[in-house]
XYZ file of C-alpha atoms in Angstrom:
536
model
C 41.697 23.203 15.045
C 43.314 20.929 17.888
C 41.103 18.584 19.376
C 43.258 18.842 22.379
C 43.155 22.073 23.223
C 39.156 22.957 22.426
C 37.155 22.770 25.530
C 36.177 18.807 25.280
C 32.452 19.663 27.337
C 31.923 21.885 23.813
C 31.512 18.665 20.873
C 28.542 17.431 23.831
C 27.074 21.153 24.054
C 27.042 21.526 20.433
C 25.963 17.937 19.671
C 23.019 18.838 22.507
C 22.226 22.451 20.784
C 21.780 20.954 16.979
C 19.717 18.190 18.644
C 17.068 20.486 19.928
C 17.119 22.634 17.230
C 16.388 19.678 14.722
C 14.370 17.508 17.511
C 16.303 14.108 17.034
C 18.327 12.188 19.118
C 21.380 13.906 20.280
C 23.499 10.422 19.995
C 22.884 10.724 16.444
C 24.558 13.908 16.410
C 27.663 12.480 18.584
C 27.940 9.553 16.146
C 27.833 11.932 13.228
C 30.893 13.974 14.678
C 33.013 10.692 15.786
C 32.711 9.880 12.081
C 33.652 13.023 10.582
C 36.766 13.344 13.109
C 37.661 9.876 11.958
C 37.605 10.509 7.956
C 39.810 13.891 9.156
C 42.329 11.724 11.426
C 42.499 8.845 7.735
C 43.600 12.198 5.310
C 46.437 12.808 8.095
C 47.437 8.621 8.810
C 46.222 7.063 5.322
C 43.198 6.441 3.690
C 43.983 2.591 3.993
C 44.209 2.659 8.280
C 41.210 1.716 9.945
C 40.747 4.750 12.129
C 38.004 4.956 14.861
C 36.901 7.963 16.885
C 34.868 7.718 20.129
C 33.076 10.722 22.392
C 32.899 9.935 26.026
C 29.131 10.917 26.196
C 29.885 12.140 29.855
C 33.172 14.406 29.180
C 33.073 14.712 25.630
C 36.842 13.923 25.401
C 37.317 12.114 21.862
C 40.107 9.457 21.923
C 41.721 7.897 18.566
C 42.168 4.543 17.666
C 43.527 2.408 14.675
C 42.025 -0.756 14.394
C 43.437 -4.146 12.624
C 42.484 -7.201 11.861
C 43.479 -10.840 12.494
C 43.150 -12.823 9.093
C 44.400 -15.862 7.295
C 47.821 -14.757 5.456
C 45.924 -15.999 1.985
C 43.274 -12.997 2.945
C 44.926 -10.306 2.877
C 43.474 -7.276 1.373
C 44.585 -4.424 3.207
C 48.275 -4.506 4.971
C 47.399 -1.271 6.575
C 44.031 -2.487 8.853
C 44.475 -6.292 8.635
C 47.661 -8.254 9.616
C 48.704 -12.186 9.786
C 48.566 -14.324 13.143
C 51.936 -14.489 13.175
C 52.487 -10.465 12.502
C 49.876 -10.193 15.431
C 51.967 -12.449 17.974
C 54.349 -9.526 18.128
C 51.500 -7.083 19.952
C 48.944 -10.120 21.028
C 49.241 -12.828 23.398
C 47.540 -16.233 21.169
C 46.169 -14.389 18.455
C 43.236 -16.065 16.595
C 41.893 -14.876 13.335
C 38.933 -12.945 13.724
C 40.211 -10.909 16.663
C 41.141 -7.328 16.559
C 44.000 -5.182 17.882
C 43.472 -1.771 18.962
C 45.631 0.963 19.510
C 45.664 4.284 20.962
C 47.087 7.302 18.171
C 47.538 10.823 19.239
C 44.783 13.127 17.941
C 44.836 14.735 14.603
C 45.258 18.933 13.894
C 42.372 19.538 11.696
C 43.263 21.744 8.925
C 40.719 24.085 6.931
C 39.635 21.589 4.476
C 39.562 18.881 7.011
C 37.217 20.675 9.269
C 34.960 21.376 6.138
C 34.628 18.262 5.801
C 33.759 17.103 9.056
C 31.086 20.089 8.829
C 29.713 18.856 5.922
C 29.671 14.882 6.876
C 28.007 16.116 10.282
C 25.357 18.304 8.497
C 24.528 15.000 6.120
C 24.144 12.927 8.831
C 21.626 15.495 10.430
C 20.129 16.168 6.753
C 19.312 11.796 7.264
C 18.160 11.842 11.309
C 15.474 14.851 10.216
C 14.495 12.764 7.511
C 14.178 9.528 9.353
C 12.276 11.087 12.336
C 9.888 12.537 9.730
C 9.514 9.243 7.924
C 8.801 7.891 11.228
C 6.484 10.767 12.507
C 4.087 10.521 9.125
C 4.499 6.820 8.007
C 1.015 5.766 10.448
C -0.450 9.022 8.840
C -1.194 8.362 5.400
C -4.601 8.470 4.393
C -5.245 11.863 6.848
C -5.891 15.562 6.112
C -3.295 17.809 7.638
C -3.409 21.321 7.838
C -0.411 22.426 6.087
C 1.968 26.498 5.347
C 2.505 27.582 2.272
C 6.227 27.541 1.646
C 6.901 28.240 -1.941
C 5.746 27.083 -5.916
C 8.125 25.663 -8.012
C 6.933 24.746 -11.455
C 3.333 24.210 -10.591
C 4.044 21.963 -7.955
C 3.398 23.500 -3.879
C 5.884 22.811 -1.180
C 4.257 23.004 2.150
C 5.604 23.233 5.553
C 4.773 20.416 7.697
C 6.031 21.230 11.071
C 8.985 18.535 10.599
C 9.699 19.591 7.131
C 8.514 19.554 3.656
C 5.780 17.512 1.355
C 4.426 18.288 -1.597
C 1.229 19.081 -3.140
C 1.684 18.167 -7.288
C 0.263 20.206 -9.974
C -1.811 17.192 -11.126
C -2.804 16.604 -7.660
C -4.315 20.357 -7.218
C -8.077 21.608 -7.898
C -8.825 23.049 -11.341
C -6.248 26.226 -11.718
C -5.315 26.630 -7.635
C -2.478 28.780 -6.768
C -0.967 29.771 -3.341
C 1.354 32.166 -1.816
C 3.315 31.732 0.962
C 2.249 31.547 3.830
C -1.243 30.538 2.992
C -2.724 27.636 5.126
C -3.978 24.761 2.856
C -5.899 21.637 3.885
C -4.548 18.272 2.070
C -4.924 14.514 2.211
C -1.858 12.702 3.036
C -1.547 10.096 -0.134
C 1.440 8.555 0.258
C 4.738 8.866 2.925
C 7.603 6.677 1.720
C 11.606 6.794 2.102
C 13.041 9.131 -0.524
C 16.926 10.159 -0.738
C 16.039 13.908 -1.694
C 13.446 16.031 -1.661
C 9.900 15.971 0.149
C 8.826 12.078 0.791
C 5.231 13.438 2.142
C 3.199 13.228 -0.909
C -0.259 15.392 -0.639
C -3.438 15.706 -2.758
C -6.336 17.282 -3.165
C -7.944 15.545 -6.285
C -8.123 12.168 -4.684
C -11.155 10.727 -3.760
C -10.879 9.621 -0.124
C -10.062 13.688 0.209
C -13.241 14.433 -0.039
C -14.348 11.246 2.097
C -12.239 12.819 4.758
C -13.741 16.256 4.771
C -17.556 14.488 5.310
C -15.671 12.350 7.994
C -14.389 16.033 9.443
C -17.818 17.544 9.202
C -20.739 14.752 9.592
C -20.333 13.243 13.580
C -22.210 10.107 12.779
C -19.061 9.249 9.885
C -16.414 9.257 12.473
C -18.873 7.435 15.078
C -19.376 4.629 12.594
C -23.121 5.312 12.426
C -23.027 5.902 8.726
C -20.408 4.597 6.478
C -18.842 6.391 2.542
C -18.958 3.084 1.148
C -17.673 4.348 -2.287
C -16.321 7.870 -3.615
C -16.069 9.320 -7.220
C -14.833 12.160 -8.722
C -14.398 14.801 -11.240
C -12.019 17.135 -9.022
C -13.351 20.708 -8.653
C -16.641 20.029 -11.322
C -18.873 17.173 -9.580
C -18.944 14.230 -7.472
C -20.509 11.644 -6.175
C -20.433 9.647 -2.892
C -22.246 6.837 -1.733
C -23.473 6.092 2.381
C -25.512 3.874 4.397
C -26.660 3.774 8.038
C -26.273 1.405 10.765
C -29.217 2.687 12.375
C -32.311 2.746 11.014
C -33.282 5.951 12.749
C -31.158 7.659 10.724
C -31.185 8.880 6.973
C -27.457 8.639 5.867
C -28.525 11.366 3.002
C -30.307 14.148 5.228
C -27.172 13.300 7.817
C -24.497 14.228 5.055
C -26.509 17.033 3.672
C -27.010 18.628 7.311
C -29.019 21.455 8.637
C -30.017 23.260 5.657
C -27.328 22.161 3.924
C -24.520 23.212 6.195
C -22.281 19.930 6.370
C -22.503 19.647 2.196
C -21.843 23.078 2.357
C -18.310 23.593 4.273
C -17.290 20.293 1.944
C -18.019 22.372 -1.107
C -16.069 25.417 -0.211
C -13.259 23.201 0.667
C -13.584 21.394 -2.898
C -13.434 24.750 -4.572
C -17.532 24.457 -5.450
C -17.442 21.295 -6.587
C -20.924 19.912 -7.077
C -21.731 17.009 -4.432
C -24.271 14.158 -5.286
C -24.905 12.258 -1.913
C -26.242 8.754 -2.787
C -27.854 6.177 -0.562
C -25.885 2.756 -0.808
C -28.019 -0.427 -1.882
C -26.731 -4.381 -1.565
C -28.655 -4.657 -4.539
C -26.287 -3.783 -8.007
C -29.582 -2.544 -10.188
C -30.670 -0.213 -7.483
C -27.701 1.343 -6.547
C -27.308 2.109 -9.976
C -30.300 3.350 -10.428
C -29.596 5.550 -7.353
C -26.050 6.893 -8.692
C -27.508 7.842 -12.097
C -29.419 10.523 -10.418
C -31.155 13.001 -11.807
C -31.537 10.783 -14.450
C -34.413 8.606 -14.455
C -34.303 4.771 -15.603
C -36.784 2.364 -17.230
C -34.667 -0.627 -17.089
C -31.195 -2.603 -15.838
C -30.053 -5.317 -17.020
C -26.730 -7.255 -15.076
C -24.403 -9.591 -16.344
C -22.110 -10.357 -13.141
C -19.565 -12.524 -14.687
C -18.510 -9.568 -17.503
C -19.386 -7.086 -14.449
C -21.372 -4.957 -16.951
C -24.168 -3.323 -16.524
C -27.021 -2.313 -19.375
C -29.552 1.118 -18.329
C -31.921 1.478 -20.648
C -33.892 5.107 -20.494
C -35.983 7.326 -22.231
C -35.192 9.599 -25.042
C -35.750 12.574 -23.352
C -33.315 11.316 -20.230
C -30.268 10.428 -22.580
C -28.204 13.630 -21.762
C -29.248 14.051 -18.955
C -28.091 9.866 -17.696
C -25.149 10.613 -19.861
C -24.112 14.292 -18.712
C -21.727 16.878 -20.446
C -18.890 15.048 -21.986
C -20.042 11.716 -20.171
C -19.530 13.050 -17.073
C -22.639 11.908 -14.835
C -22.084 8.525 -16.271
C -18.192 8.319 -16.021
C -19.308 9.281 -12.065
C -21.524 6.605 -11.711
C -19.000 3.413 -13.090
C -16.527 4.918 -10.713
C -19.088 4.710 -7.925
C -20.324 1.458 -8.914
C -16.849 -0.435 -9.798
C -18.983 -1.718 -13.168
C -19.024 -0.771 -17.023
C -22.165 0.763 -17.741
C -23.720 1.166 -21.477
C -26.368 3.165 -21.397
C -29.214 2.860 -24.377
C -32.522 4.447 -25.200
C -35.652 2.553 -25.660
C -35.566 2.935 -29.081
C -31.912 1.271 -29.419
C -32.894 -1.261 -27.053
C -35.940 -2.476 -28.742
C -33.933 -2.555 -32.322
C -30.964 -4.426 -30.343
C -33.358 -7.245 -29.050
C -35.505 -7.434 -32.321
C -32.144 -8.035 -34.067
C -30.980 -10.821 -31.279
C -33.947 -12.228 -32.034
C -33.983 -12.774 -35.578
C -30.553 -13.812 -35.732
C -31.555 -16.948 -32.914
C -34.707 -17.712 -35.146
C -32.438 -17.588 -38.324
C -29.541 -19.787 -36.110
C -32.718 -22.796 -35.275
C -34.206 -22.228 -39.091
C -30.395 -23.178 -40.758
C -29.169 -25.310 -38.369
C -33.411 -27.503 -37.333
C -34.583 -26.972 -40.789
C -37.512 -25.295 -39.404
C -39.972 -23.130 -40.775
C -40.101 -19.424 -39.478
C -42.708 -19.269 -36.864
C -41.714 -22.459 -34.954
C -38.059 -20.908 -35.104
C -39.969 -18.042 -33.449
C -41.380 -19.852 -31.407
C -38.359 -21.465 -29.884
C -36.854 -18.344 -29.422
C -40.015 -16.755 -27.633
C -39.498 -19.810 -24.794
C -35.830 -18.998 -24.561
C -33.599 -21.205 -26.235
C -30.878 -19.575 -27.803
C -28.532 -22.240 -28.454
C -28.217 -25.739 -30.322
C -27.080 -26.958 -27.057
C -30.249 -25.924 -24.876
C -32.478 -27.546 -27.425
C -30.730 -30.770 -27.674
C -29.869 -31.776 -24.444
C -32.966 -29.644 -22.520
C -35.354 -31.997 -20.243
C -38.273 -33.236 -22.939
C -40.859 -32.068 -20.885
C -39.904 -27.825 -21.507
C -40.265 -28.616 -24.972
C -43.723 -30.102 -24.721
C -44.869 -26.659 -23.000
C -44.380 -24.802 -26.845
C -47.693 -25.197 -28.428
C -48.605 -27.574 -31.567
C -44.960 -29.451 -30.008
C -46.021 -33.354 -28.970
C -43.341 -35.964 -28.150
C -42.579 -37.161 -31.331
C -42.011 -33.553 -32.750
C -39.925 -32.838 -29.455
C -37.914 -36.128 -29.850
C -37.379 -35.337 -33.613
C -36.062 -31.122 -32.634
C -33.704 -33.231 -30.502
C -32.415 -35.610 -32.218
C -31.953 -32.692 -35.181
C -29.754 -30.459 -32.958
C -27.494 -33.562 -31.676
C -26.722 -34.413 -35.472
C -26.096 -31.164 -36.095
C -23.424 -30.336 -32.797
C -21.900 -34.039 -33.585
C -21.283 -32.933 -37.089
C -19.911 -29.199 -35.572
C -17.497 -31.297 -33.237
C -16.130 -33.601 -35.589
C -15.289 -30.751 -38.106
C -14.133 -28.784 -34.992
C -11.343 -32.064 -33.421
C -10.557 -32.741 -37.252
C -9.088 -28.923 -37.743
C -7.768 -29.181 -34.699
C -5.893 -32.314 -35.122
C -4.390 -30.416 -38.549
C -3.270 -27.449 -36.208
C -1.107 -30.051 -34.247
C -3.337 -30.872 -31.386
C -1.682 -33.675 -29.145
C -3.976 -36.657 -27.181
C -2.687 -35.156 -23.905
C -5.159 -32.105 -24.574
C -8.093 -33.784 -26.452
C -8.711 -36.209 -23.032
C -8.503 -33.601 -20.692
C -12.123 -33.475 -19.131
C -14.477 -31.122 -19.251
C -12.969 -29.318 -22.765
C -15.496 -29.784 -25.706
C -13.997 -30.417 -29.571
C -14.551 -26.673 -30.068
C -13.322 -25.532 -27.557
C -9.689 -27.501 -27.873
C -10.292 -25.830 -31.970
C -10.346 -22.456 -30.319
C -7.116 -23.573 -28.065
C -5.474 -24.632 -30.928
C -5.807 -21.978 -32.913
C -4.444 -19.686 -29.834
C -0.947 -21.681 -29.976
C -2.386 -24.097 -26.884
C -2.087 -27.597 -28.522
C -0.500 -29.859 -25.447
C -1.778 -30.359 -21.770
C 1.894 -29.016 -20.904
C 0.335 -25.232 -22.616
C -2.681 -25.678 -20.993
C -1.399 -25.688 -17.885
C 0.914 -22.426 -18.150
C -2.017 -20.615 -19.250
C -3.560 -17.654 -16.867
C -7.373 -18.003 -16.077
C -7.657 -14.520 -17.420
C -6.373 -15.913 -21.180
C -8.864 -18.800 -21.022
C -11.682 -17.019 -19.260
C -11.197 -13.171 -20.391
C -10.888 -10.385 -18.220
C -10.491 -6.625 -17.845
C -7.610 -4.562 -17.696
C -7.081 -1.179 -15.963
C -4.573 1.096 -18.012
C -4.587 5.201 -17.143
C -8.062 4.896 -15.512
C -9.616 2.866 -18.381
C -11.009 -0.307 -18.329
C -9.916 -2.654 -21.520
C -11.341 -5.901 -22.550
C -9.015 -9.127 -22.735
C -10.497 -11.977 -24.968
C -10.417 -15.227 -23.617
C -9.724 -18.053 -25.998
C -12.679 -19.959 -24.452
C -14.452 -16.640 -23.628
C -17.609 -17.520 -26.258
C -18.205 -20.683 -24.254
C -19.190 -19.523 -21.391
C -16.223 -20.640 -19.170
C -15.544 -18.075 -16.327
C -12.783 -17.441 -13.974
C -13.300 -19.508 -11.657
C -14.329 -22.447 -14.119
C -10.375 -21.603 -15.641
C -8.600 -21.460 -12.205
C -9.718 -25.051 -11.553
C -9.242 -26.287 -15.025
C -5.847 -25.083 -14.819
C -4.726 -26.501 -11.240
C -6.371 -29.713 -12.882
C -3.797 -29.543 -15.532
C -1.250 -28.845 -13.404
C -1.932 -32.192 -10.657
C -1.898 -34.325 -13.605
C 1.285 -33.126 -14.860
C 2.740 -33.615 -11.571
C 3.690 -29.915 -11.301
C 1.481 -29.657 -7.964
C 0.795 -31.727 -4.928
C -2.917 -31.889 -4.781
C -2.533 -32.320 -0.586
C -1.056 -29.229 -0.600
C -3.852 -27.474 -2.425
C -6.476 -29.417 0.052
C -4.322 -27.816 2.649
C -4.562 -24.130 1.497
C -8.283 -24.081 0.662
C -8.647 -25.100 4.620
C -6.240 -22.484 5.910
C -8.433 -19.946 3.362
C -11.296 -21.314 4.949
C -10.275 -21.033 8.256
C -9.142 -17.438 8.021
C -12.430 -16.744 6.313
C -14.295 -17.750 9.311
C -12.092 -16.105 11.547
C -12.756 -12.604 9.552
C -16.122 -13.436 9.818
């Protein structure tokens, strides 16, 4: 075909027509065709001529130009689109490198394959405007539930229509065994939107927990009003769940609010959720009762926190065991979801053997280490010391509270469990010195012989190691890998030290060394404290 002789208004009309059709900019379109008429015009002039093509927007005629370059004679790449300055003089008037000469050529005759091409460089570019709009239209929609058609199945996975185009619905992100046929309406949370070369870049689910979080917002006013806030959702797609709310307003139960009339808000979430089972807890500040609340229907005797490991103990009866646990661990699986903590759950029974066994192995530490008889060991234990450390370094005066324990005997307890860490510390530096320990480490503050053994025996034997070290290999910490939570050891772990106790040891480390400018740490704890009290 002859540019030439085709009706020029016709590239606008059908640049216009595919616009509409597609709903993107019709520009796009234009700039899609003066590109495809350009790689035509290079297979007729050369591959190696810069050829340009531009559209009047207002008459549509297309006009041809070659385009070449001023450059230094020692750059020369390309003899067909870039010239020398004094190759240019002949068509320029003061040519300067940099500058460009343009020339008219007479349009091209588009042969078959030619205008294939164009067709299929134009289509492309239309393929990446639809694609871009969508990107655009969804990216600010991501964490939404759209109502969705039913376009096909391919190997498990759903394609839905979108209005724009096409996202998916993964098999591993459907309910139980759901299938759909065409044309079936499906309701789905948008999880993710990014920029993908092929295929759908709307990613959908229906297993995810802010799904059902969603569906309550959907269906329970006072949720979208801000009344009553999901503060936390678990669950076990299409079996059971569990979902955690408070109120704002005290005249309001968040519970009966989620539950609704006779069970009618709960109700239309259910269906949704294929008949998944809904637990609606009421949120507590407090970590214990919370718990407590989320192991529902199970009742609980006792909790017992430890912060620092975030782990919790739940101690019930006998009789409650299954139940707290729940087929295959479910109810309790649920409720360390909900909660964010590791929960071990023990009977009475186990609990009373684990403490009876904690405490003869403290009366056995004070009987080896004190040289004490059995029931004063006891009796230590019974006030609460449970280390060497406690007893020797502990204010006189809680010692003089155990009965049958006067000053001299206190004095004497103390002076036993000094001799006995001294001894413990000098074994502890001399290994350490035979594992290669250097001075740098052993007069850094605040670390104890044992713990520079335990450093040493880690590969940490200079203040130079110290310093590369993470908080989480000096403090321990937790790992998340597939959903489960693993435990890291910490070389100083059994002494207490915690994560925040290792950040600053570290940074310590690292100021001495040189490696940081301590102003500019004084200077980022005040900008963290100023944004702090501008979030609050």
């Amino acid at each position: 075909m002859a540019i030439t002789s085709a009706n020029q208004l016709e590239l606008l009309q059908t640049a216009e027509a595919v616009a509409r059709e597609k709903q993107i900019d019709p520009i796009l379109v234009v700039e899609a065709m003066e590109e495809s008429l350009a790689r035509a015009a290079k297979s007729r002039y050369g591959s190696e001529m810069d050829i340009r093509v531009h559209i009047d927007r207002k008459t549509g005629k297309a006009t041809f130009t070659r385009v070449r370059t001023v450059v230094a004679e020692d750059e020369i790449e390309n003899y067909q689109a870039e010239f020398t300055v004094e190759q240019a003089s002949e068509y320029m008037d003061a040519p300067e490198i940099g500058q460009e000469f343009i020339e008219e050529v007479p349009p091209v005759e588009m042969g078959r394959i030619a205008a294939q091409s164009a067709k299929q460089v134009i289509l492309q570019k239309v393929r990446e405007a639809e694609r871009d709009k969508q990107y655009e239209d969804f990216k600010d929609r991501a964490g939404t539930i759209i109502n969705a058609q039913v376009k096909r199945e391919e190997y498990g996975n759903v394609i839905v229509d979108v209005g724009t185009g096409e996202a998916i619905l993964r098999r591993n992100e459907k309910i139980g065994r759901e299938s759909y046929r065409p044309n079936d309406r499906i309701r789905c949370y948008i999880k993710e939107v990014r920029r993908e070369q092929r295929g759908p870049q709307i990613f959908l689910s229906r297993t995810d927990p802010q799904f059902m979080a969603e569906l309550f917002k959907m269906e329970v006013p006072e949720i979208y009003e801000n009344i009553i806030e999901i503060k936390s959702v678990a669950r076990d797609p299409g079996s059971r769940a569990k979902i955690a709310v408070i109120s704002y307003d005290g005249s309001i139960d968040p519970v009966g609010a989620c539950v609704g009339m006779r069970g009618s808000r709960v109700q239309a979430v259910v269906n949704e959720l294929q008949g998944e089972k809904i637990d609606i807890i009421p949120w507590n500040e407090d970590m214990p009762t919370f718990l407590v609340n989320a192991l529902q229907p199970a009742e609980v005797s006792k909790v017992v926190f430890d912060e620092d490991a975030e782990r919790i103990e739940v101690v019930v009866p006998e009789e409650q065991l299954s139940l707290a646990i729940g087929r295959r661990g479910q109810n309790v699986r649920l409720a360390s979801q909900l909660t964010g903590l590791d929960i071990d759950i023990l009977t009475e029974e186990e609990e009373s053997k684990r403490r009876q066994a904690e405490f003869e192995l403290r009366t056995g530490l004070f009987i080896e280490a004190l040289d004490l008889d059995e029931f004063f060991a006891q009796l230590l234990v019974s006030e609460g010391f449970t280390t060497l450390e406690e007893v020797a370094y502990v204010e006189v005066e809680e010692l003089l509270v155990i009965d049958g324990v006067d000053a001299d005997t206190a004095s004497e307890l103390q002076a036993r469990a000094r001799d006995v860490i001294e001894a413990k510390n000098a074994k502890a530096m001399e290994n350490a010195r035979a594992l290669g320990v250097e001075d740098s480490l052993v007069a850094f503050e605040g670390l104890t012989p044992q713990m520079i053994e335990a450093l040493a025996n880690d590969g940490v034997k200079t203040l130079e190691d110290f310093a590369t070290c993470a908080d989480w290999e000096l403090a321990g910490g937790w790992t998340v890998v597939d959903g489960e939570r693993s435990k890291d050891d910490g070389s100083l772990e059994p002494f207490e030290v915690t994560l925040e106790d290792a950040q600053n040891m570290i940074m310590t480390a690292r100021v001495m060394l040189g490696w940081v400018d301590p102003e500019e740490l004084v200077s980022e704890a005040d900008e963290v404290e100023a944004t702090e009290e501008q979030e609050a």
